[in-house]
Coordinates of N, CA and C in Angstrom, one line a residue:
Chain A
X1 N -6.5 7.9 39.9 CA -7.0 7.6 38.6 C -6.2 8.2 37.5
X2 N -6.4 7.5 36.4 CA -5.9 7.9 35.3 C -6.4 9.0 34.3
X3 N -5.6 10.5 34.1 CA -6.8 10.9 32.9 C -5.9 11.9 31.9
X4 N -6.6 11.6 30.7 CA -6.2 11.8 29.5 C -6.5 13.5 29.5
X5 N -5.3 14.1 29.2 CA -5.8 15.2 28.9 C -5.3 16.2 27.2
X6 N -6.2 16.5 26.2 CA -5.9 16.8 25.2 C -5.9 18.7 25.1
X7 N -5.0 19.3 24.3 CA -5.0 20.8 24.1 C -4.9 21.0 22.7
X8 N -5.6 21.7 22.3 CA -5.5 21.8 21.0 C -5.3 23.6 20.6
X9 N -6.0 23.8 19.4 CA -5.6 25.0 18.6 C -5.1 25.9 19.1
X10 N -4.7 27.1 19.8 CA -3.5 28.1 20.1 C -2.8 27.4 21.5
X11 N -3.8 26.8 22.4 CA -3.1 26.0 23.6 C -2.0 24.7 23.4
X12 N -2.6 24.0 21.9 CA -1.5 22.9 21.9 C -0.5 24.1 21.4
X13 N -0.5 25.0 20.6 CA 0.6 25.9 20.2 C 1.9 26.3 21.3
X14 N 1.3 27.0 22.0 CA 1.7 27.6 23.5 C 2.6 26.4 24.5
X15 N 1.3 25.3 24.7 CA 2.4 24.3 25.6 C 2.9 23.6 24.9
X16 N 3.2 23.7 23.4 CA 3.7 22.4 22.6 C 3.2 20.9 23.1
X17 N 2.4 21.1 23.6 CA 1.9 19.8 24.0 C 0.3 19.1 23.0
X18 N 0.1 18.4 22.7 CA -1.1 18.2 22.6 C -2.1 16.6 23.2
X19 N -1.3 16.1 23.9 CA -1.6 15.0 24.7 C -0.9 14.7 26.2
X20 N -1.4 14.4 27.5 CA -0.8 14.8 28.2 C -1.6 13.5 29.5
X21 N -0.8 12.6 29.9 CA -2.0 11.7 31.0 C -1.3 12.5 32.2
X22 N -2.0 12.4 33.0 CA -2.3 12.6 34.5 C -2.3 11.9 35.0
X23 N -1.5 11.0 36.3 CA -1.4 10.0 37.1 C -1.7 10.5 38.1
X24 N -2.2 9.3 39.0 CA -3.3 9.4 40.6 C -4.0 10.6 41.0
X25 N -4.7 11.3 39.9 CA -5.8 12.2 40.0 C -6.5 12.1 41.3
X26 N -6.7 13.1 41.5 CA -7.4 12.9 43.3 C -8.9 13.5 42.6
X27 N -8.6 14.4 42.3 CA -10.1 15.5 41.8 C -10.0 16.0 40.6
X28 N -11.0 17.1 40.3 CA -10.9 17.7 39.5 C -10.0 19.0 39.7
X29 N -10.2 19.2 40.8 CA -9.6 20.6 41.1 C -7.8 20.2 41.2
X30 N -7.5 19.1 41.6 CA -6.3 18.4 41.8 C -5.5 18.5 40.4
X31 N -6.6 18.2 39.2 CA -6.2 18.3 38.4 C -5.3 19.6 37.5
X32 N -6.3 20.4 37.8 CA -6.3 21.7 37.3 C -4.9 22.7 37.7
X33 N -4.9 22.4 39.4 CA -3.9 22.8 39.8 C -2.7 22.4 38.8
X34 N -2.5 20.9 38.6 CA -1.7 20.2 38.4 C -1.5 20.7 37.2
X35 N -2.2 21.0 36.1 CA -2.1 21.6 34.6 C -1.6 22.9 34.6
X36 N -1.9 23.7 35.6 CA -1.7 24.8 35.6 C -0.1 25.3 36.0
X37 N 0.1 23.8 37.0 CA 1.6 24.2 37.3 C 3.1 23.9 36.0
X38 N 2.3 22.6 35.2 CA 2.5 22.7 34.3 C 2.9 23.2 32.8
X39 N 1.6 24.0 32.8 CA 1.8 24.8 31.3 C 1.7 26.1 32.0
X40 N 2.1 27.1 32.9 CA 1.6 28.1 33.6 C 1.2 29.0 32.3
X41 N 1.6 29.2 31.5 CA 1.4 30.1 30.2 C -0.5 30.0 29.7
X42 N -1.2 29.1 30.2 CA -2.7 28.8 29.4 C -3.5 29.8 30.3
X43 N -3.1 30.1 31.5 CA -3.6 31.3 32.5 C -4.6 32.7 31.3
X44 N -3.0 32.6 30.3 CA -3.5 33.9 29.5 C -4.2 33.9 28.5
X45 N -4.9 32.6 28.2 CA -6.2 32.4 26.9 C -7.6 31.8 27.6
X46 N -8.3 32.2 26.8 CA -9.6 31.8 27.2 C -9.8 30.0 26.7
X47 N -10.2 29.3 27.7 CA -10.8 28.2 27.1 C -11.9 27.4 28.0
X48 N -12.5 26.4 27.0 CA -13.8 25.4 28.2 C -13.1 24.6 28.5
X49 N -13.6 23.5 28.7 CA -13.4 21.9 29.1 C -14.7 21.2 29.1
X50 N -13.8 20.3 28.3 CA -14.5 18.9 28.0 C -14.5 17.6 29.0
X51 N -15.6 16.9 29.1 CA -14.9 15.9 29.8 C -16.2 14.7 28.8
X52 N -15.1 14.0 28.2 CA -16.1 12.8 27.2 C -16.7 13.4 26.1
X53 N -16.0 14.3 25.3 CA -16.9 15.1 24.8 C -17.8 16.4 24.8
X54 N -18.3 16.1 26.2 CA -19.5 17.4 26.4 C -18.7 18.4 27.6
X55 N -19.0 19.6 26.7 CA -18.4 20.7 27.5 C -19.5 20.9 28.9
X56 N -18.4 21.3 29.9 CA -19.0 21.0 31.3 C -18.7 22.6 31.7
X57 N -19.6 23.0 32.8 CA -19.5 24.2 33.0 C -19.5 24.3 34.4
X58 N -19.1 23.4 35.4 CA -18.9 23.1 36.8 C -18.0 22.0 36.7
X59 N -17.0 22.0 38.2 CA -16.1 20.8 38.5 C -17.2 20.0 38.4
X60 N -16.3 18.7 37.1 CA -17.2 17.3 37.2 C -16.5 16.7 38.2
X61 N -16.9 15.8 38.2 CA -16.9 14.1 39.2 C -16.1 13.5 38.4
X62 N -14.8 13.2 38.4 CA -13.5 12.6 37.5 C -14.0 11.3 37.6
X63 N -13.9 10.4 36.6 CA -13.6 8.7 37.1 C -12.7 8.4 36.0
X64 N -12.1 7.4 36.7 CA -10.7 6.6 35.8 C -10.7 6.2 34.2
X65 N -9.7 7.1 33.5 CA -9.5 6.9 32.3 C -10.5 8.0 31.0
X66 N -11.2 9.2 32.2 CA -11.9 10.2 31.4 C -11.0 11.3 30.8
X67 N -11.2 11.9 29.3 CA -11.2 12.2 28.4 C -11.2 13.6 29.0
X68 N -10.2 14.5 29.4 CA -10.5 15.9 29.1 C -10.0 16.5 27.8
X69 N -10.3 17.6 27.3 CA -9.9 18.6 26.4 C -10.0 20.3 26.6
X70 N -9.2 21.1 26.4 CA -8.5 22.2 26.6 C -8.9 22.8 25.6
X71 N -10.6 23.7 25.5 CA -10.8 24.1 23.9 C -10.9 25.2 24.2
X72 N -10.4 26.2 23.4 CA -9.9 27.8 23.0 C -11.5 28.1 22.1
X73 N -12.0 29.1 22.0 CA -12.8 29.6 21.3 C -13.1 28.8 20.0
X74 N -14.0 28.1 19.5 CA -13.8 27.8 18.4 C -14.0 28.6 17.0
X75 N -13.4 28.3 15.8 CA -13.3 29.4 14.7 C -13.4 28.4 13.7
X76 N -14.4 27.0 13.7 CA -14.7 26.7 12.3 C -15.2 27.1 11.5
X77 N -15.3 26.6 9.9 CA -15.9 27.3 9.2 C -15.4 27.8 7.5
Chain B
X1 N -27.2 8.0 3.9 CA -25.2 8.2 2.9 C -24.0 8.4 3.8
X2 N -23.5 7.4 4.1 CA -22.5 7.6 5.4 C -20.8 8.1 4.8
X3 N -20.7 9.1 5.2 CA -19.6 9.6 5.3 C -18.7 10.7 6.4
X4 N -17.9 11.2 5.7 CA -16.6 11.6 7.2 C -17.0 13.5 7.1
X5 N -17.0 13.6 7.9 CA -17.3 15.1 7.8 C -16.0 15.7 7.8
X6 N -15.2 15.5 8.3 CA -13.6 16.2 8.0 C -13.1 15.7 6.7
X7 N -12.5 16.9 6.0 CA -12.3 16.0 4.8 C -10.9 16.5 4.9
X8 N -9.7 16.0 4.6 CA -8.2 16.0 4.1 C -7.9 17.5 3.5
X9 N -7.9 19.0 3.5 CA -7.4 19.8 2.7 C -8.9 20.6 1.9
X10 N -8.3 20.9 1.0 CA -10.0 21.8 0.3 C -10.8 20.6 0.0
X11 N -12.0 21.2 -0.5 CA -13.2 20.5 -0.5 C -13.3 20.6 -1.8
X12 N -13.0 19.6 -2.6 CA -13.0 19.5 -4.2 C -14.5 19.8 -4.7
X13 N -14.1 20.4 -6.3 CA -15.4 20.3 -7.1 C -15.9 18.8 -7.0
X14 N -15.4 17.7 -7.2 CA -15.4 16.0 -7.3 C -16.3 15.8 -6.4
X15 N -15.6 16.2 -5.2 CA -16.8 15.8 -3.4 C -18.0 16.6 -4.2
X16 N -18.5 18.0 -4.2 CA -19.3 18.6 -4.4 C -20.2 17.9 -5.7
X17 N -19.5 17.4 -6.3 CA -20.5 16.4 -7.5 C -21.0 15.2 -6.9
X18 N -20.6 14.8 -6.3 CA -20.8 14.0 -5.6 C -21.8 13.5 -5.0
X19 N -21.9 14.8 -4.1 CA -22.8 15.2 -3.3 C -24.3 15.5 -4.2
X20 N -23.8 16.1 -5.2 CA -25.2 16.4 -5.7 C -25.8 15.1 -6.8
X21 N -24.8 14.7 -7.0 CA -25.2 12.5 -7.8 C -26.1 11.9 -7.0
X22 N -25.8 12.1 -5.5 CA -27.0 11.9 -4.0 C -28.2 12.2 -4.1
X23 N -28.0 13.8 -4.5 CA -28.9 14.0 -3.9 C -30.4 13.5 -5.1
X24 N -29.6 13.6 -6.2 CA -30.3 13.7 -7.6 C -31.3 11.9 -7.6
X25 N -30.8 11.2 -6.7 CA -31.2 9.5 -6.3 C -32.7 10.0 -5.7
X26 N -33.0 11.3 -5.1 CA -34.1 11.4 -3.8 C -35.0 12.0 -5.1
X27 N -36.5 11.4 -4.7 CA -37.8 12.0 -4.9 C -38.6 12.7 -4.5
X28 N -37.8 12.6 -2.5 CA -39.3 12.8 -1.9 C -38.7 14.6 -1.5
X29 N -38.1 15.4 -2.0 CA -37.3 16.2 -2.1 C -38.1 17.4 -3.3
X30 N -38.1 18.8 -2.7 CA -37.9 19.8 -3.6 C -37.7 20.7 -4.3
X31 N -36.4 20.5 -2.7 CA -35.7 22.1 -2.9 C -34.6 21.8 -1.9
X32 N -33.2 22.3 -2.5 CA -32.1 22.0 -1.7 C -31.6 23.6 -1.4
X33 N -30.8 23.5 -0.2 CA -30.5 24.9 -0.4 C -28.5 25.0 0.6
X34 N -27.6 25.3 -0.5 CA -26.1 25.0 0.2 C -25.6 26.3 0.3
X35 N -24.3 26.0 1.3 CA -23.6 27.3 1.6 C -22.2 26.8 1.3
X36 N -21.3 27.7 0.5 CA -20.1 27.3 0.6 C -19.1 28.2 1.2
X37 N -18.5 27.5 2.0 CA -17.3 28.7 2.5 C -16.1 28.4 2.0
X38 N -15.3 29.5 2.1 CA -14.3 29.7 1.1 C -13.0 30.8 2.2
X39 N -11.9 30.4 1.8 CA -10.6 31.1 2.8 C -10.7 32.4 1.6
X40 N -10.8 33.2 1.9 CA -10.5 34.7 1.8 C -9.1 35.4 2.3
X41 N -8.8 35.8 1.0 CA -7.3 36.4 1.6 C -7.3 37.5 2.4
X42 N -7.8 37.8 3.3 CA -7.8 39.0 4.2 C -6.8 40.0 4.6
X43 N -6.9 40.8 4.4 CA -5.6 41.9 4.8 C -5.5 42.3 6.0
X44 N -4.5 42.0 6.8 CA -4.6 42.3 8.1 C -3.1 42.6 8.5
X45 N -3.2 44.1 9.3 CA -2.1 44.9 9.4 C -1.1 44.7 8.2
X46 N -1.4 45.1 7.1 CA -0.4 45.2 5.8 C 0.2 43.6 5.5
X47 N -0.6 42.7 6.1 CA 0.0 41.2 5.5 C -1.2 40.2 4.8
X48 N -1.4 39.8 4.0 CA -2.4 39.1 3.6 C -2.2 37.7 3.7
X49 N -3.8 37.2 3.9 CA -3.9 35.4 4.4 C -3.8 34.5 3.3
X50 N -2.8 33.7 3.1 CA -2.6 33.1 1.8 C -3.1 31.7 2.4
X51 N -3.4 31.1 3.9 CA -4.0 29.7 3.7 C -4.5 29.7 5.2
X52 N -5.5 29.1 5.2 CA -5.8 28.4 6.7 C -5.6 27.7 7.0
X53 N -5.0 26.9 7.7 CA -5.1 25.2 8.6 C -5.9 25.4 9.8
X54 N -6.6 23.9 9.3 CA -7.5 23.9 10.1 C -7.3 22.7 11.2
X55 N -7.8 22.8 12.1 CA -7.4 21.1 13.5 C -8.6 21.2 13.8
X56 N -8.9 20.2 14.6 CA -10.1 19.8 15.1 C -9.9 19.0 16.1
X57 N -10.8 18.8 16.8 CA -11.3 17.6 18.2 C -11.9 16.6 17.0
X58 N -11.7 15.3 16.6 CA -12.4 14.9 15.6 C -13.6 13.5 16.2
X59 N -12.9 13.2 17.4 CA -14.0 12.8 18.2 C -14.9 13.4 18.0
X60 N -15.0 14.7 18.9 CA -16.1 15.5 19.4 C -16.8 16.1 18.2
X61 N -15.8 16.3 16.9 CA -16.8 17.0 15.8 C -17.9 15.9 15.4
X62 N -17.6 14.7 15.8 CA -18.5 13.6 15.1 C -19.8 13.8 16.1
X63 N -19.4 14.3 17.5 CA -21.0 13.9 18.4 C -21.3 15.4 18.0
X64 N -20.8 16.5 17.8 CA -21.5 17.8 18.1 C -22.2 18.1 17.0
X65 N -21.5 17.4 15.9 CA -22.3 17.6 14.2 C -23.7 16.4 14.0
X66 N -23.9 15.3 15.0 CA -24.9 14.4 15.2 C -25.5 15.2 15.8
X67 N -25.8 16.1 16.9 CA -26.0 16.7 17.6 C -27.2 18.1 16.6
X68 N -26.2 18.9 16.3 CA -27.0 20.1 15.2 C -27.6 19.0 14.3
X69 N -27.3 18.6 13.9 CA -28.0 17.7 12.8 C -29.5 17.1 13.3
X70 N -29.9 16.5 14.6 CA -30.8 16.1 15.2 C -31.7 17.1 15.6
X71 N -30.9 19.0 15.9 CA -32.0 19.3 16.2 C -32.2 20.1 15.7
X72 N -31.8 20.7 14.4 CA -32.3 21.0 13.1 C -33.7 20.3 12.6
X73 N -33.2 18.8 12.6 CA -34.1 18.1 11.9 C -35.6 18.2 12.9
X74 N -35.4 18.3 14.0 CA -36.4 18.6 15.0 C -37.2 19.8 14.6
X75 N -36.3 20.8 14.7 CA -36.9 22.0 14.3 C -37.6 22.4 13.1
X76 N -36.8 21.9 11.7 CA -37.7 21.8 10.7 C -38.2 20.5 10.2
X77 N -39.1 20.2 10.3 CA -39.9 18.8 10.4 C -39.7 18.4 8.7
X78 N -39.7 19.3 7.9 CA -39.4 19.0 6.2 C -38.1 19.0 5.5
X79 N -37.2 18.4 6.6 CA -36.2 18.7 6.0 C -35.6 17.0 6.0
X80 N -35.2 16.5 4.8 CA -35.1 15.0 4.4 C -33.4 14.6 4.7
X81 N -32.3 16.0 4.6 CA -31.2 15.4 5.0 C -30.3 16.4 4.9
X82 N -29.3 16.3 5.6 CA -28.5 17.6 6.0 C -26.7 17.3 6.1
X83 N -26.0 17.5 4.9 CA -24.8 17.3 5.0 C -23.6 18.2 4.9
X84 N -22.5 17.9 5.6 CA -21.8 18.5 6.1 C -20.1 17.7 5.8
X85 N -19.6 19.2 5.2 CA -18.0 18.6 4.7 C -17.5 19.9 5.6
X86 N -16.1 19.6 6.2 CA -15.4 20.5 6.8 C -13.9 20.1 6.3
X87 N -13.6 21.1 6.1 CA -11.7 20.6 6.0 C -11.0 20.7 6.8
X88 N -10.0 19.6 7.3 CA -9.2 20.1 8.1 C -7.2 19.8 7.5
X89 N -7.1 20.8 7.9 CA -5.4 20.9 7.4 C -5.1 22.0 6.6
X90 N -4.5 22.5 5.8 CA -4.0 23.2 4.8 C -5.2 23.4 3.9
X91 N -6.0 24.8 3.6 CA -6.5 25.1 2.2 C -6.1 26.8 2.2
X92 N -5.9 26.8 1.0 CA -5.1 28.2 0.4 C -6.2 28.6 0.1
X93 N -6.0 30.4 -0.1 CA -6.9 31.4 -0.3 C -7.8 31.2 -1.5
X94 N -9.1 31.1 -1.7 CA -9.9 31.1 -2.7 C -10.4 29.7 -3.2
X95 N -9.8 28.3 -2.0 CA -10.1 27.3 -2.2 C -11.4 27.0 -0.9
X96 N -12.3 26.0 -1.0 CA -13.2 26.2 -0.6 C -13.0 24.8 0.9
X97 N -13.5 25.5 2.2 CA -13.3 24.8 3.4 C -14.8 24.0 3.8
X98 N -15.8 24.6 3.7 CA -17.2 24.4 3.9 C -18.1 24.1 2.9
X99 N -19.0 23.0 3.1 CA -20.2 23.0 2.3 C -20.8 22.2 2.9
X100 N -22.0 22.5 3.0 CA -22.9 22.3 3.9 C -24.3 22.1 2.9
X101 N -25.4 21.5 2.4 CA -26.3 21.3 2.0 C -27.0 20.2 2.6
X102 N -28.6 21.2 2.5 CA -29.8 20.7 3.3 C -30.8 20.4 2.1
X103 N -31.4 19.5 2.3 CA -32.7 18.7 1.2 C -33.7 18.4 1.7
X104 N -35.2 19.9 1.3 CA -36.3 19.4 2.1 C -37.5 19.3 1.0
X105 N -38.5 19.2 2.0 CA -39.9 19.3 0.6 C -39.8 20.4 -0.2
X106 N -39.6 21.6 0.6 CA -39.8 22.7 0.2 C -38.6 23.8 0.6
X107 N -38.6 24.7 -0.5 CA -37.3 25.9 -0.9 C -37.4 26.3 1.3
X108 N -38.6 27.0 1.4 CA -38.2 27.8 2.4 C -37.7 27.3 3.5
X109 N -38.1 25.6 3.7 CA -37.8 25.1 5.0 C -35.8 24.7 4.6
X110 N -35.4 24.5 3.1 CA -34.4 24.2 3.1 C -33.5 25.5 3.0
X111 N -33.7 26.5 2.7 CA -33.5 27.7 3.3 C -32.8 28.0 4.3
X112 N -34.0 27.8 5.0 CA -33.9 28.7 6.4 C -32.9 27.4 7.0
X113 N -33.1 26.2 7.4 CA -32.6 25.1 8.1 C -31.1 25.2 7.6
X114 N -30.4 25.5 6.5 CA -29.0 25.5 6.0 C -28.4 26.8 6.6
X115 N -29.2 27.7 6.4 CA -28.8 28.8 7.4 C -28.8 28.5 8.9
X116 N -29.6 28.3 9.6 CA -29.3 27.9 10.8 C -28.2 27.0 11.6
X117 N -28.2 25.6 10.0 CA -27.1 25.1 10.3 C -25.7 25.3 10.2
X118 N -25.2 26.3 9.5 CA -23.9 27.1 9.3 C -24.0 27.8 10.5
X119 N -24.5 28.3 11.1 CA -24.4 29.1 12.4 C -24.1 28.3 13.3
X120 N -24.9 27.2 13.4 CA -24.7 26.0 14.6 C -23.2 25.5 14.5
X121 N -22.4 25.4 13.7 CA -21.4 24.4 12.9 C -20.8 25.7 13.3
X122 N -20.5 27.0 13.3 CA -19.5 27.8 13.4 C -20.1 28.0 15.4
X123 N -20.7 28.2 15.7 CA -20.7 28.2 17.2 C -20.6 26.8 18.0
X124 N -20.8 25.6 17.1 CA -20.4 24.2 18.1 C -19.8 23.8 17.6
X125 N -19.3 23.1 16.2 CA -17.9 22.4 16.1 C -16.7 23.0 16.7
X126 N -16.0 21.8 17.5 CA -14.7 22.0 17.8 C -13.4 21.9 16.6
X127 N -13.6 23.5 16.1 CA -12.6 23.3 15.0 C -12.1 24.7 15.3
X128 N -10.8 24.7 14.8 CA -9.4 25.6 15.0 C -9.1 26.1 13.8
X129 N -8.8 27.6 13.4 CA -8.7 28.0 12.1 C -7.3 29.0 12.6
X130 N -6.1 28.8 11.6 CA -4.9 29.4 11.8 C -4.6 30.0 10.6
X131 N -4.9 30.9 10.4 CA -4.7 32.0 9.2 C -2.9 31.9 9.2
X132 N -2.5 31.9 8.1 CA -1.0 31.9 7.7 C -1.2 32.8 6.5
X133 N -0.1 33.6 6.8 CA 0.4 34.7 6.2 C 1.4 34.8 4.6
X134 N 1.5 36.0 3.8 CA 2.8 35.5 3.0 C 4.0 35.3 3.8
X135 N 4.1 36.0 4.7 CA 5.7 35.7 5.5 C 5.9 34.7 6.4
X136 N 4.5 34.0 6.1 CA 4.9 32.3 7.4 C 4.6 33.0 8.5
X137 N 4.0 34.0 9.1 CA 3.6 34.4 10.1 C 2.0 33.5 10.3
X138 N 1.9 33.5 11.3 CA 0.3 33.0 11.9 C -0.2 33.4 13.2
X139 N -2.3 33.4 12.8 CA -2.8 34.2 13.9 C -3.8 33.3 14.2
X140 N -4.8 33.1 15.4 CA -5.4 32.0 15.9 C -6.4 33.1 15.4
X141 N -7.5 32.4 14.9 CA -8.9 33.0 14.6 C -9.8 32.5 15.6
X142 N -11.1 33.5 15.7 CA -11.7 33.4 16.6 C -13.7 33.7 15.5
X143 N -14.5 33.1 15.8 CA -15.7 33.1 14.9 C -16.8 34.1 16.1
X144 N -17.1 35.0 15.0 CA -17.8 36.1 15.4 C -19.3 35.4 14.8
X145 N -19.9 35.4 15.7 CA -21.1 34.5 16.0 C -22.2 35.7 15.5
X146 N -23.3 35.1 14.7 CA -24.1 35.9 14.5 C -25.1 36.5 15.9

């Protein structure tokens, strides 16, 4: 599967990246590995994950063409 | 009154008239009560903050501000409507980022609900605040939750 993955405020900083797909996703954990070998630098900040919007606090259940995000502490305001 | 909760840069006097031309249409209304936030030039290690940029998730700011917004209005049952401007991009020191105003029957429920709602909006919006310096230096901010 296909999945979108977004990083934003100090993390899009750090991997200069702020948009990123993932081709033939196996899992979630597949994923992660995969980002990590990637940006190895995100190890050193705190952040959640999104998947469709809502921040998840266990590996989800991936399906084709889901929406993650890479959110750093937020500091709106 | 349908509108964008991220707005382009500071949040003009104009929008804030605006807003209150709105509210001035309602009857069933007693008491409003708003919070404005504002970039503060902060001094930090001998350098002071001359602007913020702000980023956002702007999807997710739209469900998570539907979101407080619904359970606000749960919570205080008198409260007629609850709006919310955030800026995102560039505002300079002593220009204003936030404003938030609530409209209920009454002073104390719009009170307390505007307060609550600035707390919610600083602990759930997905928004990014980068303090920039005189020397072009920049630091990622982080929101100390009440």
């Amino acid at each position: 599967m296909v999945i979108k993955v977004l990083f934003f405020g100090v993390l899009a900083e750090v991997t200069k990246t702020s948009l990123k797909y993932y081709n033939n996703v196996i899992s979630f954990g597949d994923l992660r590995l995969r980002i990590q070998d990637d940006f190895p630098e995100i190890v050193h900040y705190n952040f959640r994950i999104s998947v469709n919007n809502e921040i998840i606090n266990d590996d989800p259940v991936l399906n084709d063409g889901d929406e993650i995000a890479l959110l750093p502490p937020f500091s709106g305001g | 009154m349908s509108y964008n909760i991220l707005v382009p840069g500071p949040i003009t006097q104009d929008l804030i008239i605006a807003c209150m031309d709105e509210i001035s249409k309602r009857t069933d209304t007693g008491g409003h009560s708003c919070f404005i936030g504002q970039v503060r030039a902060d001094n930090i290690s001998g350098k002071s903050v001359v602007a913020i940029e702000y980023s956002a998730y702007k999807k997710m700011v739209k469900s998570e501000a539907d979101q407080i917004i619904k359970m606000i209005r749960s919570e205080f049952k008198d409260v007629k409507s609850i709006l919310i401007l955030h800026s995102l991009g560039v505002v300079r020191a002593g220009e204003i980022s936030l404003f938030v105003l609530v409209s209920a029957g009454h002073r104390q429920h719009a009170i307390q609900a505007c307060s609550k709602t600035v707390e919610m909006i600083k602990e759930k919006l997905p928004v990014w605040k980068k303090e920039i310096f005189e020397d072009n230096s920049h630091e990622w901010k982080q929101n100390n939750l009440a």
